[in-house]
Tab-separated table of C-alpha atoms in Angstrom:
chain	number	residue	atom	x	y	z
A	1	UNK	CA	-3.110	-24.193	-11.117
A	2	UNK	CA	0.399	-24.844	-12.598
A	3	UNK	CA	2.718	-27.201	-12.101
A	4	UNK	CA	6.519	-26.329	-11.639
A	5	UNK	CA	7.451	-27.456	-15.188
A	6	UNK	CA	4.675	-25.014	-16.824
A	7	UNK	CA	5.832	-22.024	-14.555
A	8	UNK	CA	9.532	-22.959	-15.884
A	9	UNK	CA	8.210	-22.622	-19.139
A	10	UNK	CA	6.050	-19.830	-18.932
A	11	UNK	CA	9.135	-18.020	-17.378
A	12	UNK	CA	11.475	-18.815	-20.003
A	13	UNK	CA	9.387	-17.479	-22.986
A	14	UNK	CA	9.153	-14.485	-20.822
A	15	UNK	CA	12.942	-14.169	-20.550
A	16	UNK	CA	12.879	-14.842	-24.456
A	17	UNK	CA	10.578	-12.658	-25.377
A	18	UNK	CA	11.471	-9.569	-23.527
A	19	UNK	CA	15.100	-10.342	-23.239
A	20	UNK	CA	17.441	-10.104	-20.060
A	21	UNK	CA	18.279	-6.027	-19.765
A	22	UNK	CA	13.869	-5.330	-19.595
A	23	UNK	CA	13.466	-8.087	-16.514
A	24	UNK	CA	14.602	-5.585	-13.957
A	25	UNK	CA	13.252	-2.697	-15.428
A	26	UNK	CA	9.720	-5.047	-15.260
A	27	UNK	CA	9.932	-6.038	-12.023
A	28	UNK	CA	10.636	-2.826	-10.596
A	29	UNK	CA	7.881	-1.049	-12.713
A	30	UNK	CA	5.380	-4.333	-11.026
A	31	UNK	CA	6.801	-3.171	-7.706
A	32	UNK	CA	6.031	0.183	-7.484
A	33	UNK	CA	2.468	-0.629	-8.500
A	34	UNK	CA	2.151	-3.392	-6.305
A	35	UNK	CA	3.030	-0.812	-3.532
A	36	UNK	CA	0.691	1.801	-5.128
A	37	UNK	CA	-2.469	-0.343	-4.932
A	38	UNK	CA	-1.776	-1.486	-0.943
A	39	UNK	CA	-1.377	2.162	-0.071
A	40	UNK	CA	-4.112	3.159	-1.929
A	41	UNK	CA	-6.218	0.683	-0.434
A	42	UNK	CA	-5.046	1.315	2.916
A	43	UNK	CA	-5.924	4.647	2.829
A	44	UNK	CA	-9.605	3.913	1.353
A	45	UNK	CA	-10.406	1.410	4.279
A	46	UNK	CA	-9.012	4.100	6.618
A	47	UNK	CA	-11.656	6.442	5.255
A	48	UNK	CA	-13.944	4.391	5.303
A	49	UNK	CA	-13.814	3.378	8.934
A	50	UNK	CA	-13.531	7.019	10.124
A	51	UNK	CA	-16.667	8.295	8.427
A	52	UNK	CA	-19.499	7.456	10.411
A	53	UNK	CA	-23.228	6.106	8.351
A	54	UNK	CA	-25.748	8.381	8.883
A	55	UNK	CA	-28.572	7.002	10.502
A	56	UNK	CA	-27.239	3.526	10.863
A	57	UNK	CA	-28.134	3.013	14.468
A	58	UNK	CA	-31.801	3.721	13.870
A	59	UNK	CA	-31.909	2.578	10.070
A	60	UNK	CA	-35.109	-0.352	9.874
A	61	UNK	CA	-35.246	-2.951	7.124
A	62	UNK	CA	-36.190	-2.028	3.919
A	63	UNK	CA	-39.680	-3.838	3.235
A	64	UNK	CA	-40.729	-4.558	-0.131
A	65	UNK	CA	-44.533	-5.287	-0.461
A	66	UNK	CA	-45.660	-6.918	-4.158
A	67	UNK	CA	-47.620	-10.372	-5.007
A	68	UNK	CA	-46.876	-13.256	-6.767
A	69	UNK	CA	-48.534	-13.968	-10.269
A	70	UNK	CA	-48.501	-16.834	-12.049
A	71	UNK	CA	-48.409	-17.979	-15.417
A	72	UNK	CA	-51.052	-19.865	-17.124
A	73	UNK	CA	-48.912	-21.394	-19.941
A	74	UNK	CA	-44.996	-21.484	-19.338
A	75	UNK	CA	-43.313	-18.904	-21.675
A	76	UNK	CA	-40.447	-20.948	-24.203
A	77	UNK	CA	-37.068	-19.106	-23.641
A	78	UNK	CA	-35.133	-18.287	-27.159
């Protein structure tokens, strides 16, 4: 991943680029999506776990039946 001296770097381009009064304003905008997203998701694996499958006690395996054919010649790939 990176080292220490690339994050350093990385972070003070950031600092240059967007300047000092938009790095709160950017962290709190990452924040309240950050917090967004794990509610979301929170609430989607609740859901999820409530809601019963239908049929899944008494579901079988799903059998596919075919055969196998071979080639006489191998086919070039382009």
């Amino acid at each position: 991943m990176f080292g220490l001296s690339e994050l350093a770097l990385v972070l003070i381009v950031v600092v240059l680029v967007l300047g000092a009064k938009k790095l709160p304003e950017l962290a709190r905008s990452a924040g309240k999506a950050a917090r967004i997203l794990k509610s979301e998701r929170k609430a989607m694996k609740e859901e999820n776990a409530s809601r019963p499958v239908p049929g899944a006690e008494a579901r079988a395996p799903h059998v596919v039946t075919g055969r196998v054919v071979e080639r006489d010649t191998p086919q070039e790939r382009s």
